[in-house]
Amino acid sequence: MAERLSFRNITALAPMVRVGTLPMRLLALDYGADVVYCEELIDIKMAQCERVVNEVLHTVDFVAPDERVMFRTCEQEKERVVFQMGTADPDRALIVAKLVEKDVAAIDVNMGCPKEYSTKGGMGAALLSNPDKIVAILRTLVTGVSIPVTCKIRILPTVEETVSLVRRIEETGVAAVAVHGRLREERPRHPLNCDVIKAVAEAASVPIIANGGSLDLVKTNADIEEFRKKTGSSSVMLARAAMWNVSVFSPSGPLPLEKVMEDYLKYAIRYENHAFNTKYCLCQMLRDKVESPQGKLLQAAQTHADISAAFGLQQFCQQTEEELQKKRSELQGDCPPDALRMEGDVSTMAVKFIRREYLPHFSPKMFLLEWSRKEKLQQPLYEMAQRSLDRGFQSTVTFAGKRFRSSLWEKSKKFAEQAASVVCLRVLGIPEGRIGDEESDLVCKRKRDGRTNGTTEEEQSSKRHSGDMRPEAETPHVNGDTPPEKS
Ligand SMILES: Cc1cc2nc3c(=O)[nH]c(=O)nc-3n(C[C@H](O)[C@H](O)[C@H](O)COP(=O)(O)O)c2cc1C
C-alpha cells in the first residue's frame, strides 16, 4: 500500500484555476515540487462525472456528461497530487472524494476563495463564517475516505479568531491546513500578514502550509526556505511565483523561461491538454511579453499545432499527435478498409468518415436518406453506442432489412452515423457522394433542388429525429475555458 502523503517540510504547487491542470502539475513535480494541488473543481460538476481510463494517454479522466474532461490525472503524480474541491455540502463532498479517492494522494477543501460566484453558493471563503459547516464537511471527509484530507483557509480579522478556527479544524483529523495570510477582503497585491501565519503555526499541532508570499517574498528557490522560517510553518505553498516560472521549485534553478515554456508545451501536447488552456498558461508565463511577436502568434493560435509554431516545436507536435493517433487506431483494432466482415447479423467495415472527402453540402447519410426516398424504402434508422474507454461513438444503421456499421469508433455521434452510412452505401453499391462522384444522379438532383433555408433535407430530418446537432469537429477537452479565479 502507498505511504500516506506527508505535509511536513514540503513545497507545494498551490491550487490555481486554469493553471493547475495536468501539464503544470507534472512540470512542477519534475522541477522539484513535493506536492501539487489541482485547480479547484466544484463538487456539483464533479459528482456528475464518470471515471474513464484513457488507454491512449495512460491517464484517468473524469468526464462530464457533456464530454468535457473535468480532471485528468496519471500514475506519475498519483502519490503527490491533491484534489481540491469547492463545496458547501458534506454529503456531496464525500461523493466526489470517493469518486477520485483511488487516483489521488489527498483531498483538499477550498475555504479561501472570496469571489462572488464561489461564496454565493456558500463555498470558498463563505465557509470561514460558518465554522460548524467547516467541521461537518471535514469530519465527513476524514471518516469517509482513506487518504489524507486538508483545507486551505484565509486568515480572520484577529489572530485569536484565526487560531481558534484552526484549532476546531485540526480536531476533525485533517492532515494539514494551508493558510493564505490575507483577509477575505484583501487582494493578492496587499502585503502578507506573515505574523498571523506564524501565530497559527505556533498554536497548531497539524502542519501549517504558509501561502501568499509570491508577490514580494518568494522570487527564487532560496526564498522558499526564508519564507518558511519567517512564518514558522512546516511547509510552503506557491501560486503566482510558480505560474510565472514553475522552475522556482528547482534548487538548481531558475531555468530560462523559454525552456520552461517548451517543457510545459511538450507535456500539454503529450497529454492532449485543451489548447485554449495551454494558451492561457503560456500567456501567464509571458506576462508583459505577451504583446511581443511570439506573444501575438500565441494569442492567435487555435490548436497545439499553431502554438507549437510559435515555439519552434512543430515537429514534436506533429510526431506526438501522430503517435497518439496510431495508438488510438491500434486500440480500435484497425483492419484493411473495405474488408467486409459479419458481426452477428451486422455487416461491418473499418471505415472512418473523413469530411474533406465529401463536397461541403453532401454527406453519405444524406445520400442514404435520398436513396430510401427514391426507392420508396423505409428511412434508415440509426442506433448509437458509446464506449467508456475513450468516450468514442459507434452507430449501427438499419436499412432495407439489413444492419450495417463501421468497426471503428468516432469522436462524435454525427461522424459515427456518417461512417455507418458509408458502410451501408458501400455494401449496397450505392454512390456515397465522395468528391469525384459529383455527377451521380443524386448529386445532380441535389444541385438542381438547392438547399432550402440554408438547410439540407437531411439536416432537417435529423433535427426532427435525433436532436444531436453538435459540430462535427467537436472533441472532448480538458476544463479549458472556465474563467480565471483567484482566491
Ligand atoms: C490564477 C489563479 C488561480 C487561483 N485559483 C485558486 C483555486 O482554484 N483554489 C484556491 O484555493 N486558490 C486559488 N488561487 C489562490 C492561490 O492558491 C493563492 O492562495 C494566492 O495566489 C496567494 O498565493 P501566492 O502569493 O503564492 O500567489 C488562485 C490564484 C491564482 C493566481
Short mmCIF file of C-alpha atoms and ligand atoms in Angstrom, two decimals:
data_model
loop_
_atom_site.label_atom_id
_atom_site.label_comp_id
_atom_site.label_asym_id
_atom_site.label_seq_id
_atom_site.Cartn_x
_atom_site.Cartn_y
_atom_site.Cartn_z
CA MET A 1 0.00 0.00 0.00
CA ALA A 2 1.26 3.52 -0.83
CA GLU A 3 2.54 5.64 2.05
CA ARG A 4 0.20 8.41 3.19
CA LEU A 5 1.23 11.77 1.86
CA SER A 6 3.01 13.88 4.48
CA PHE A 7 2.58 17.64 4.57
CA ARG A 8 5.61 18.28 6.80
CA ASN A 9 8.53 20.13 5.27
CA ILE A 10 7.15 20.15 1.77
CA THR A 11 6.96 22.71 -1.03
CA ALA A 12 3.67 22.65 -2.90
CA LEU A 13 2.19 23.97 -6.10
CA ALA A 14 -0.91 25.89 -4.94
CA PRO A 15 -4.37 25.24 -6.37
CA MET A 16 -4.94 27.58 -9.30
CA VAL A 17 -7.99 27.60 -11.54
CA ARG A 18 -7.00 27.02 -15.19
CA VAL A 19 -3.30 26.91 -14.28
CA GLY A 20 -3.20 23.77 -12.16
CA THR A 21 -4.07 21.25 -14.88
CA LEU A 22 -2.00 18.13 -15.55
CA PRO A 23 0.88 19.63 -17.62
CA MET A 24 1.65 22.28 -14.99
CA ARG A 25 1.44 19.78 -12.15
CA LEU A 26 3.80 17.33 -13.85
CA LEU A 27 6.27 20.08 -14.66
CA ALA A 28 6.19 21.37 -11.07
CA LEU A 29 7.00 17.84 -9.86
CA ASP A 30 9.82 17.49 -12.42
CA TYR A 31 11.36 20.74 -11.23
CA GLY A 32 11.21 19.82 -7.54
CA ALA A 33 7.78 20.47 -6.00
CA ASP A 34 6.90 17.79 -3.44
CA VAL A 35 3.13 18.11 -3.70
CA VAL A 36 0.86 19.52 -6.41
CA TYR A 37 -2.71 20.74 -5.99
CA CYS A 38 -5.16 20.64 -8.87
CA GLU A 39 -7.32 23.62 -9.71
CA GLU A 40 -10.45 23.95 -7.60
CA LEU A 41 -13.19 21.74 -9.01
CA ILE A 42 -16.78 22.28 -7.93
CA ASP A 43 -18.48 19.33 -6.23
CA ILE A 44 -21.73 19.54 -8.22
CA LYS A 45 -19.89 19.31 -11.53
CA MET A 46 -17.54 16.58 -10.37
CA ALA A 47 -20.36 14.48 -8.92
CA GLN A 48 -21.78 14.13 -12.44
CA CYS A 49 -18.50 12.87 -13.88
CA GLU A 50 -17.68 9.37 -14.98
CA ARG A 51 -14.23 7.90 -14.26
CA VAL A 52 -12.71 6.76 -17.55
CA VAL A 53 -9.37 5.01 -18.01
CA ASN A 54 -7.81 6.55 -21.10
CA GLU A 55 -5.68 3.81 -22.63
CA VAL A 56 -4.29 6.05 -25.32
CA LEU A 57 -2.87 8.70 -22.97
CA HIS A 58 -2.42 6.39 -19.96
CA THR A 59 -4.44 8.76 -17.84
CA VAL A 60 -7.53 8.57 -15.69
CA ASP A 61 -10.12 11.08 -16.85
CA PHE A 62 -13.17 12.35 -15.01
CA VAL A 63 -15.56 13.15 -17.80
CA ALA A 64 -18.69 15.32 -17.52
CA PRO A 65 -21.93 14.39 -19.31
CA ASP A 66 -21.11 16.99 -21.99
CA GLU A 67 -17.80 15.11 -22.58
CA ARG A 68 -15.59 17.75 -21.01
CA VAL A 69 -12.68 16.21 -19.16
CA MET A 70 -13.00 17.98 -15.83
CA PHE A 71 -9.98 16.34 -14.21
CA ARG A 72 -7.19 14.34 -15.84
CA THR A 73 -4.51 12.62 -13.80
CA CYS A 74 -1.87 9.94 -14.30
CA GLU A 75 0.37 7.48 -12.48
CA GLN A 76 3.34 9.89 -12.43
CA GLU A 77 1.57 12.21 -9.96
CA LYS A 78 -0.66 9.72 -8.19
CA GLU A 79 1.27 9.73 -4.91
CA ARG A 80 1.59 13.53 -4.82
CA VAL A 81 -1.46 15.16 -6.30
CA VAL A 82 -4.03 16.79 -4.04
CA PHE A 83 -7.55 17.10 -5.38
CA GLN A 84 -9.04 20.45 -4.34
CA MET A 85 -12.78 20.83 -4.37
CA GLY A 86 -15.21 23.67 -3.86
CA THR A 87 -18.07 22.52 -1.68
CA ALA A 88 -20.59 23.63 0.90
CA ASP A 89 -22.20 20.26 1.40
CA PRO A 90 -20.68 17.38 3.40
CA ASP A 91 -22.60 14.61 1.58
CA ARG A 92 -21.79 15.89 -1.87
CA ALA A 93 -18.17 16.45 -0.86
CA LEU A 94 -17.96 12.82 0.20
CA ILE A 95 -19.44 11.56 -3.08
CA VAL A 96 -16.77 13.45 -5.00
CA ALA A 97 -13.96 12.43 -2.65
CA LYS A 98 -14.91 8.77 -3.05
CA LEU A 99 -15.05 9.17 -6.82
CA VAL A 100 -11.40 10.32 -7.00
CA GLU A 101 -10.03 8.61 -3.87
CA LYS A 102 -8.15 5.83 -5.69
CA ASP A 103 -6.46 8.17 -8.13
CA VAL A 104 -5.13 10.98 -5.91
CA ALA A 105 -2.97 11.31 -2.79
CA ALA A 106 -5.18 13.65 -0.73
CA ILE A 107 -8.37 15.72 -0.78
CA ASP A 108 -8.43 19.46 -0.04
CA VAL A 109 -11.36 21.78 0.55
CA ASN A 110 -11.11 25.38 -0.66
CA MET A 111 -12.13 27.76 2.13
CA GLY A 112 -10.37 30.83 0.83
CA CYS A 113 -11.89 31.88 -2.49
CA PRO A 114 -13.51 35.31 -1.99
CA LYS A 115 -15.08 35.54 -5.48
CA GLU A 116 -18.82 36.02 -5.50
CA TYR A 117 -19.62 33.00 -7.64
CA SER A 118 -17.93 30.79 -5.06
CA THR A 119 -19.14 32.50 -1.91
CA LYS A 120 -22.75 32.86 -3.02
CA GLY A 121 -23.04 29.08 -3.10
CA GLY A 122 -21.74 29.07 0.48
CA MET A 123 -18.39 27.68 -0.72
CA GLY A 124 -14.87 29.12 -0.56
CA ALA A 125 -14.34 31.99 1.87
CA ALA A 126 -18.05 31.94 2.80
CA LEU A 127 -17.26 28.84 4.84
CA LEU A 128 -14.98 30.90 7.08
CA SER A 129 -18.01 32.48 8.72
CA ASN A 130 -19.65 29.10 9.20
CA PRO A 131 -17.23 27.01 11.28
CA ASP A 132 -19.89 24.39 12.04
CA LYS A 133 -20.22 23.72 8.32
CA ILE A 134 -16.43 23.52 8.01
CA VAL A 135 -16.29 20.95 10.77
CA ALA A 136 -19.17 18.94 9.28
CA ILE A 137 -17.53 18.79 5.84
CA LEU A 138 -14.07 17.91 7.12
CA ARG A 139 -15.34 15.29 9.61
CA THR A 140 -17.39 13.63 6.90
CA LEU A 141 -14.41 13.51 4.60
CA VAL A 142 -11.88 12.38 7.20
CA THR A 143 -14.08 9.49 8.28
CA GLY A 144 -15.30 8.68 4.77
CA VAL A 145 -12.07 8.33 2.80
CA SER A 146 -8.82 6.51 3.41
CA ILE A 147 -6.50 9.27 2.13
CA PRO A 148 -5.45 12.47 3.96
CA VAL A 149 -7.82 15.45 4.00
CA THR A 150 -6.63 19.06 4.17
CA CYS A 151 -8.13 22.51 3.78
CA LYS A 152 -6.96 25.92 2.63
CA ILE A 153 -8.15 28.98 4.55
CA ARG A 154 -7.62 32.72 4.69
CA ILE A 155 -6.95 34.49 7.99
CA LEU A 156 -9.77 36.02 10.08
CA PRO A 157 -9.89 39.62 11.41
CA THR A 158 -7.95 38.77 14.59
CA VAL A 159 -5.15 36.34 15.41
CA GLU A 160 -7.31 34.83 18.17
CA GLU A 161 -10.18 34.10 15.82
CA THR A 162 -7.82 32.55 13.27
CA VAL A 163 -6.12 30.36 15.87
CA SER A 164 -9.44 29.29 17.32
CA LEU A 165 -10.74 28.31 13.86
CA VAL A 166 -7.60 26.31 13.10
CA ARG A 167 -7.96 24.53 16.47
CA ARG A 168 -11.51 23.49 15.56
CA ILE A 169 -10.29 22.38 12.14
CA GLU A 170 -7.50 20.22 13.49
CA GLU A 171 -9.90 18.41 15.82
CA THR A 172 -11.57 16.97 12.71
CA GLY A 173 -8.45 14.93 11.99
CA VAL A 174 -7.18 16.82 8.92
CA ALA A 175 -3.58 16.18 7.86
CA ALA A 176 -2.66 19.86 7.32
CA VAL A 177 -4.04 23.37 6.93
CA ALA A 178 -2.81 25.77 4.25
CA VAL A 179 -3.05 29.37 5.44
CA HIS A 180 -3.17 32.19 2.90
CA GLY A 181 -2.09 35.10 5.10
CA ARG A 182 -4.65 37.62 3.84
CA LEU A 183 -8.12 38.57 4.98
CA ARG A 184 -11.09 37.60 2.89
CA GLU A 185 -11.44 41.18 1.59
CA GLU A 186 -7.73 41.70 0.91
CA ARG A 187 -6.47 41.44 -2.66
CA PRO A 188 -3.41 39.44 -3.77
CA ARG A 189 -1.40 42.68 -4.12
CA HIS A 190 -1.84 43.58 -0.43
CA PRO A 191 1.05 42.86 1.96
CA LEU A 192 1.04 39.43 3.52
CA ASN A 193 0.34 39.00 7.25
CA CYS A 194 3.26 36.70 7.99
CA ASP A 195 2.90 37.27 11.74
CA VAL A 196 -0.61 35.77 11.72
CA ILE A 197 0.56 32.68 9.85
CA LYS A 198 3.37 32.40 12.41
CA ALA A 199 1.00 32.66 15.36
CA VAL A 200 -1.23 29.97 13.85
CA ALA A 201 1.78 27.71 13.17
CA GLU A 202 2.90 28.06 16.80
CA ALA A 203 -0.53 27.23 18.16
CA ALA A 204 -1.41 24.39 15.81
CA SER A 205 -0.42 20.77 16.13
CA VAL A 206 -1.08 19.87 12.48
CA PRO A 207 1.40 21.03 9.82
CA ILE A 208 0.69 24.56 8.61
CA ILE A 209 1.42 25.34 4.97
CA ALA A 210 2.27 29.03 4.53
CA ASN A 211 0.83 30.68 1.44
CA GLY A 212 0.68 34.16 -0.08
CA GLY A 213 4.34 35.06 -0.46
CA SER A 214 4.66 35.12 -4.24
CA LEU A 215 4.48 38.84 -4.79
CA ASP A 216 7.34 40.12 -2.72
CA LEU A 217 8.73 37.35 -0.52
CA VAL A 218 9.43 34.41 -2.83
CA LYS A 219 11.28 35.23 -6.02
CA THR A 220 13.82 32.41 -6.07
CA ASN A 221 14.09 28.87 -4.78
CA ALA A 222 16.24 30.03 -1.86
CA ASP A 223 13.46 32.41 -0.78
CA ILE A 224 11.17 29.45 -0.13
CA GLU A 225 13.14 28.40 2.94
CA GLU A 226 13.29 32.03 4.14
CA PHE A 227 9.52 32.28 3.81
CA ARG A 228 9.05 29.03 5.71
CA LYS A 229 11.24 30.28 8.57
CA LYS A 230 9.63 33.74 8.62
CA THR A 231 6.18 32.19 9.03
CA GLY A 232 7.38 29.45 11.41
CA SER A 233 5.49 26.98 9.24
CA SER A 234 6.02 23.37 8.36
CA SER A 235 5.68 23.91 4.66
CA VAL A 236 5.26 26.42 1.85
CA MET A 237 2.74 26.65 -0.98
CA LEU A 238 3.33 28.80 -4.09
CA ALA A 239 0.81 30.03 -6.61
CA ARG A 240 1.81 33.06 -8.69
CA ALA A 241 5.57 32.56 -8.44
CA ALA A 242 5.03 29.10 -9.93
CA MET A 243 2.55 30.30 -12.53
CA TRP A 244 5.13 32.83 -13.79
CA ASN A 245 8.07 30.42 -13.80
CA VAL A 246 7.43 26.99 -12.36
CA SER A 247 11.17 26.24 -12.20
CA VAL A 248 11.07 28.26 -8.95
CA PHE A 249 10.72 24.78 -7.40
CA SER A 250 14.13 23.77 -8.72
CA PRO A 251 17.02 24.13 -6.24
CA SER A 252 19.34 24.49 -9.25
CA GLY A 253 17.01 26.95 -10.99
CA PRO A 254 15.57 29.17 -12.13
CA LEU A 255 15.59 27.95 -15.70
CA PRO A 256 15.17 30.37 -18.61
CA LEU A 257 11.51 30.97 -19.34
CA GLU A 258 11.90 29.71 -22.94
CA LYS A 259 12.97 26.30 -21.61
CA VAL A 260 10.11 26.23 -19.09
CA MET A 261 7.53 27.13 -21.74
CA GLU A 262 8.93 24.48 -24.07
CA ASP A 263 8.78 21.80 -21.35
CA TYR A 264 5.26 22.89 -20.47
CA LEU A 265 4.08 22.75 -24.08
CA LYS A 266 5.54 19.26 -24.54
CA TYR A 267 3.51 17.97 -21.60
CA ALA A 268 0.42 19.77 -22.87
CA ILE A 269 0.72 18.10 -26.28
CA ARG A 270 1.59 14.69 -24.82
CA TYR A 271 -1.46 14.75 -22.55
CA GLU A 272 -3.85 16.36 -25.03
CA ASN A 273 -4.47 19.31 -22.75
CA HIS A 274 -7.13 21.63 -24.13
CA ALA A 275 -5.31 24.02 -26.49
CA PHE A 276 -7.06 27.10 -25.03
CA ASN A 277 -5.91 26.11 -21.57
CA THR A 278 -2.35 25.62 -22.82
CA LYS A 279 -2.50 29.03 -24.45
CA TYR A 280 -3.82 30.65 -21.27
CA CYS A 281 -0.98 29.24 -19.15
CA LEU A 282 1.70 30.21 -21.67
CA CYS A 283 0.29 33.76 -21.78
CA GLN A 284 0.54 33.94 -17.98
CA MET A 285 4.20 32.92 -18.26
CA LEU A 286 4.93 35.52 -20.95
CA ARG A 287 3.44 38.26 -18.71
CA ASP A 288 4.50 41.66 -20.11
CA LYS A 289 5.98 39.96 -23.21
CA VAL A 290 2.52 38.85 -24.28
CA GLU A 291 2.50 41.65 -26.90
CA SER A 292 5.85 40.51 -28.37
CA PRO A 293 5.84 38.88 -31.85
CA GLN A 294 5.87 35.46 -30.16
CA GLY A 295 3.08 36.53 -27.81
CA LYS A 296 0.96 37.67 -30.76
CA LEU A 297 1.47 34.36 -32.54
CA LEU A 298 0.44 32.62 -29.34
CA GLN A 299 -2.65 34.75 -28.92
CA ALA A 300 -3.77 33.99 -32.48
CA ALA A 301 -3.23 30.22 -32.06
CA GLN A 302 -6.23 27.90 -32.04
CA THR A 303 -4.59 24.48 -31.85
CA HIS A 304 -1.50 22.87 -30.36
CA ALA A 305 -0.03 22.84 -33.87
CA ASP A 306 -0.42 26.64 -34.06
CA ILE A 307 1.01 27.12 -30.56
CA SER A 308 3.94 24.85 -31.41
CA ALA A 309 4.71 27.01 -34.42
CA ALA A 310 5.22 29.96 -32.07
CA PHE A 311 7.74 27.92 -30.06
CA GLY A 312 9.54 26.02 -32.86
CA LEU A 313 8.05 22.73 -31.72
CA GLN A 314 6.07 21.84 -34.86
CA GLN A 315 7.96 18.59 -35.41
CA PHE A 316 7.47 17.45 -31.82
CA CYS A 317 3.79 18.29 -32.01
CA GLN A 318 3.22 16.52 -35.31
CA GLN A 319 5.14 13.43 -34.26
CA THR A 320 3.42 13.17 -30.87
CA GLU A 321 -0.04 13.68 -32.35
CA GLU A 322 0.68 11.01 -34.98
CA GLU A 323 1.91 8.56 -32.35
CA LEU A 324 -1.22 9.11 -30.26
CA GLN A 325 -3.40 8.67 -33.32
CA LYS A 326 -1.58 5.44 -34.19
CA LYS A 327 -2.12 4.15 -30.67
CA ARG A 328 -5.78 5.07 -30.92
CA SER A 329 -6.11 3.17 -34.20
CA GLU A 330 -4.33 0.13 -32.77
CA LEU A 331 -6.69 0.08 -29.83
CA GLN A 332 -9.59 0.29 -32.23
CA GLY A 333 -8.23 -2.83 -33.94
CA ASP A 334 -7.78 -1.49 -37.46
CA CYS A 335 -8.40 -3.94 -40.26
CA PRO A 336 -7.99 -3.35 -44.04
CA PRO A 337 -10.55 -0.79 -45.21
CA ASP A 338 -13.40 -2.14 -47.23
CA ALA A 339 -12.93 -5.70 -45.94
CA LEU A 340 -16.48 -6.78 -45.22
CA ARG A 341 -16.99 -8.76 -42.04
CA MET A 342 -20.12 -10.08 -40.41
CA GLU A 343 -20.58 -9.49 -36.69
CA GLY A 344 -23.75 -11.44 -35.98
CA ASP A 345 -26.31 -10.02 -38.40
CA VAL A 346 -24.38 -6.74 -38.86
CA SER A 347 -22.21 -6.06 -41.93
CA THR A 348 -19.10 -4.19 -40.79
CA MET A 349 -16.16 -2.47 -42.46
CA ALA A 350 -13.29 -0.48 -40.93
CA VAL A 351 -14.43 2.89 -42.22
CA LYS A 352 -13.69 6.38 -40.92
CA PHE A 353 -15.76 9.33 -42.06
CA ILE A 354 -13.36 11.93 -43.49
CA ARG A 355 -15.26 15.16 -44.05
CA ARG A 356 -12.82 16.58 -46.60
CA GLU A 357 -13.50 13.67 -48.96
CA TYR A 358 -17.04 14.96 -49.48
CA LEU A 359 -18.41 18.12 -51.00
CA PRO A 360 -19.47 20.66 -48.35
CA HIS A 361 -23.22 20.11 -48.70
CA PHE A 362 -23.18 16.37 -49.36
CA SER A 363 -22.77 13.53 -46.95
CA PRO A 364 -23.17 9.74 -47.01
CA LYS A 365 -26.04 9.98 -44.52
CA MET A 366 -27.84 12.36 -46.81
CA PHE A 367 -27.26 10.07 -49.78
CA LEU A 368 -28.73 7.13 -47.95
CA LEU A 369 -31.81 9.10 -46.99
CA GLU A 370 -32.31 10.27 -50.56
CA TRP A 371 -31.84 6.76 -51.83
CA SER A 372 -34.53 5.50 -49.46
CA ARG A 373 -36.91 8.13 -50.81
CA LYS A 374 -36.09 7.39 -54.42
CA GLU A 375 -36.58 3.66 -53.91
CA LYS A 376 -39.61 4.22 -51.67
CA LEU A 377 -37.94 2.29 -48.85
CA GLN A 378 -38.21 2.95 -45.13
CA GLN A 379 -35.89 5.70 -43.92
CA PRO A 380 -32.59 4.49 -42.41
CA LEU A 381 -32.71 4.03 -38.64
CA TYR A 382 -29.60 4.74 -36.53
CA GLU A 383 -28.73 3.28 -33.12
CA MET A 384 -25.87 4.81 -31.13
CA ALA A 385 -23.40 3.12 -28.79
CA GLN A 386 -20.70 4.76 -26.68
CA ARG A 387 -17.77 3.04 -25.00
CA SER A 388 -16.17 4.15 -21.77
CA LEU A 389 -12.57 3.56 -22.93
CA ASP A 390 -12.35 6.90 -24.74
CA ARG A 391 -16.00 8.02 -24.98
CA GLY A 392 -15.96 7.00 -28.66
CA PHE A 393 -19.21 6.56 -30.60
CA GLN A 394 -20.34 3.78 -32.94
CA SER A 395 -23.57 3.80 -34.88
CA THR A 396 -25.47 0.89 -36.44
CA VAL A 397 -27.84 1.71 -39.26
CA THR A 398 -30.77 -0.47 -40.25
CA PHE A 399 -31.72 -0.13 -43.88
CA ALA A 400 -33.61 -2.32 -46.35
CA GLY A 401 -33.97 -5.00 -43.67
CA LYS A 402 -30.22 -5.24 -43.04
CA ARG A 403 -27.86 -3.75 -40.45
CA PHE A 404 -24.54 -2.00 -41.09
CA ARG A 405 -21.84 -0.35 -39.02
CA SER A 406 -18.21 0.68 -39.05
CA SER A 407 -15.90 -1.32 -36.77
CA LEU A 408 -14.07 1.94 -35.94
CA TRP A 409 -15.18 4.34 -33.23
CA GLU A 410 -15.64 8.03 -33.89
CA LYS A 411 -15.26 11.10 -31.67
CA SER A 412 -18.75 12.43 -32.37
CA LYS A 413 -22.20 10.95 -32.86
CA LYS A 414 -22.55 12.69 -36.21
CA PHE A 415 -19.36 11.17 -37.57
CA ALA A 416 -20.37 7.74 -36.27
CA GLU A 417 -23.65 7.95 -38.21
CA GLN A 418 -21.82 9.07 -41.33
CA ALA A 419 -19.40 6.13 -41.02
CA ALA A 420 -22.31 3.67 -40.63
CA SER A 421 -23.95 5.22 -43.71
CA VAL A 422 -20.73 4.77 -45.71
CA VAL A 423 -20.64 1.07 -44.83
CA CYS A 424 -24.28 0.67 -45.83
CA LEU A 425 -23.80 2.51 -49.12
CA ARG A 426 -20.64 0.60 -50.00
CA VAL A 427 -22.15 -2.79 -49.24
CA LEU A 428 -25.25 -1.98 -51.27
CA GLY A 429 -23.22 -0.40 -54.08
CA ILE A 430 -24.97 2.99 -53.84
CA PRO A 431 -22.96 6.18 -54.61
CA GLU A 432 -21.92 7.85 -51.38
CA GLY A 433 -21.26 11.41 -52.59
CA ARG A 434 -17.50 11.49 -52.37
CA ILE A 435 -15.66 14.13 -54.37
CA GLY A 436 -15.41 12.61 -57.83
CA ASP A 437 -18.93 11.09 -57.60
CA GLU A 438 -20.45 14.54 -58.23
CA GLU A 439 -22.19 13.66 -61.45
CA SER A 440 -24.21 10.80 -59.98
CA ASP A 441 -27.97 11.16 -60.36
CA LEU A 442 -28.47 12.02 -56.72
CA VAL A 443 -25.86 14.76 -56.62
CA CYS A 444 -27.30 16.34 -59.76
CA LYS A 445 -30.75 16.23 -58.25
CA ARG A 446 -29.47 17.93 -55.06
CA LYS A 447 -27.76 20.59 -57.12
CA ARG A 448 -30.98 21.26 -59.02
CA ASP A 449 -33.10 21.37 -55.86
CA GLY A 450 -30.60 23.53 -53.99
CA ARG A 451 -30.55 23.95 -50.23
CA THR A 452 -33.75 25.44 -48.85
CA ASN A 453 -33.32 27.88 -45.96
CA GLY A 454 -29.63 27.01 -45.89
CA THR A 455 -30.55 23.59 -44.50
CA THR A 456 -30.43 20.29 -46.33
CA GLU A 457 -33.40 17.96 -46.14
CA GLU A 458 -31.18 15.51 -44.36
CA GLU A 459 -30.32 18.07 -41.73
CA GLN A 460 -33.98 18.90 -41.29
CA SER A 461 -34.75 15.23 -40.99
CA SER A 462 -32.00 14.60 -38.46
CA LYS A 463 -33.15 17.63 -36.46
CA ARG A 464 -36.58 16.01 -36.29
CA HIS A 465 -35.22 12.61 -35.41
CA SER A 466 -32.14 13.00 -33.29
CA GLY A 467 -31.72 16.36 -31.56
CA ASP A 468 -27.93 15.93 -31.63
CA MET A 469 -26.69 18.95 -33.53
CA ARG A 470 -23.19 19.32 -32.14
CA PRO A 471 -20.47 20.44 -34.55
CA GLU A 472 -18.79 17.56 -36.35
CA ALA A 473 -15.31 18.60 -35.30
CA GLU A 474 -16.20 18.53 -31.61
CA THR A 475 -13.68 16.71 -29.43
CA PRO A 476 -13.58 16.15 -25.71
CA HIS A 477 -11.47 18.70 -23.91
CA VAL A 478 -9.83 19.43 -20.62
CA ASN A 479 -11.51 22.03 -18.49
CA GLY A 480 -10.15 24.69 -20.75
CA ASP A 481 -12.44 27.63 -20.71
CA THR A 482 -13.55 28.28 -17.19
CA PRO A 483 -13.00 31.88 -16.11
CA PRO A 484 -9.86 32.53 -14.07
CA GLU A 485 -10.46 32.51 -10.38
CA LYS A 486 -8.23 33.93 -7.71
CA SER A 487 -8.61 33.40 -4.05
C1 LIG B 1 -4.68 32.12 -11.45
C2 LIG B 1 -5.00 31.81 -10.03
C3 LIG B 1 -5.98 30.88 -9.74
C4 LIG B 1 -6.28 30.54 -8.42
N1 LIG B 1 -7.18 29.53 -8.17
C5 LIG B 1 -7.31 29.06 -6.90
C6 LIG B 1 -8.04 27.88 -6.64
O1 LIG B 1 -8.56 27.22 -7.54
N2 LIG B 1 -8.17 27.47 -5.34
C7 LIG B 1 -7.57 28.14 -4.30
O2 LIG B 1 -7.70 27.71 -3.15
N3 LIG B 1 -6.86 29.25 -4.54
C8 LIG B 1 -6.68 29.71 -5.80
N4 LIG B 1 -5.88 30.78 -6.04
C9 LIG B 1 -5.19 31.43 -4.90
C10 LIG B 1 -3.80 30.83 -4.70
O3 LIG B 1 -3.84 29.44 -4.45
C11 LIG B 1 -3.05 31.52 -3.57
O4 LIG B 1 -3.76 31.38 -2.38
C12 LIG B 1 -2.82 33.01 -3.82
O5 LIG B 1 -2.46 33.29 -5.15
C13 LIG B 1 -1.70 33.53 -2.90
O6 LIG B 1 -0.52 32.79 -3.10
P1 LIG B 1 0.73 33.36 -3.93
O7 LIG B 1 1.19 34.61 -3.27
O8 LIG B 1 1.76 32.28 -3.88
O9 LIG B 1 0.25 33.66 -5.31
C14 LIG B 1 -5.59 31.17 -7.36
C15 LIG B 1 -4.62 32.13 -7.64
C16 LIG B 1 -4.32 32.45 -8.96
C17 LIG B 1 -3.24 33.45 -9.23
#
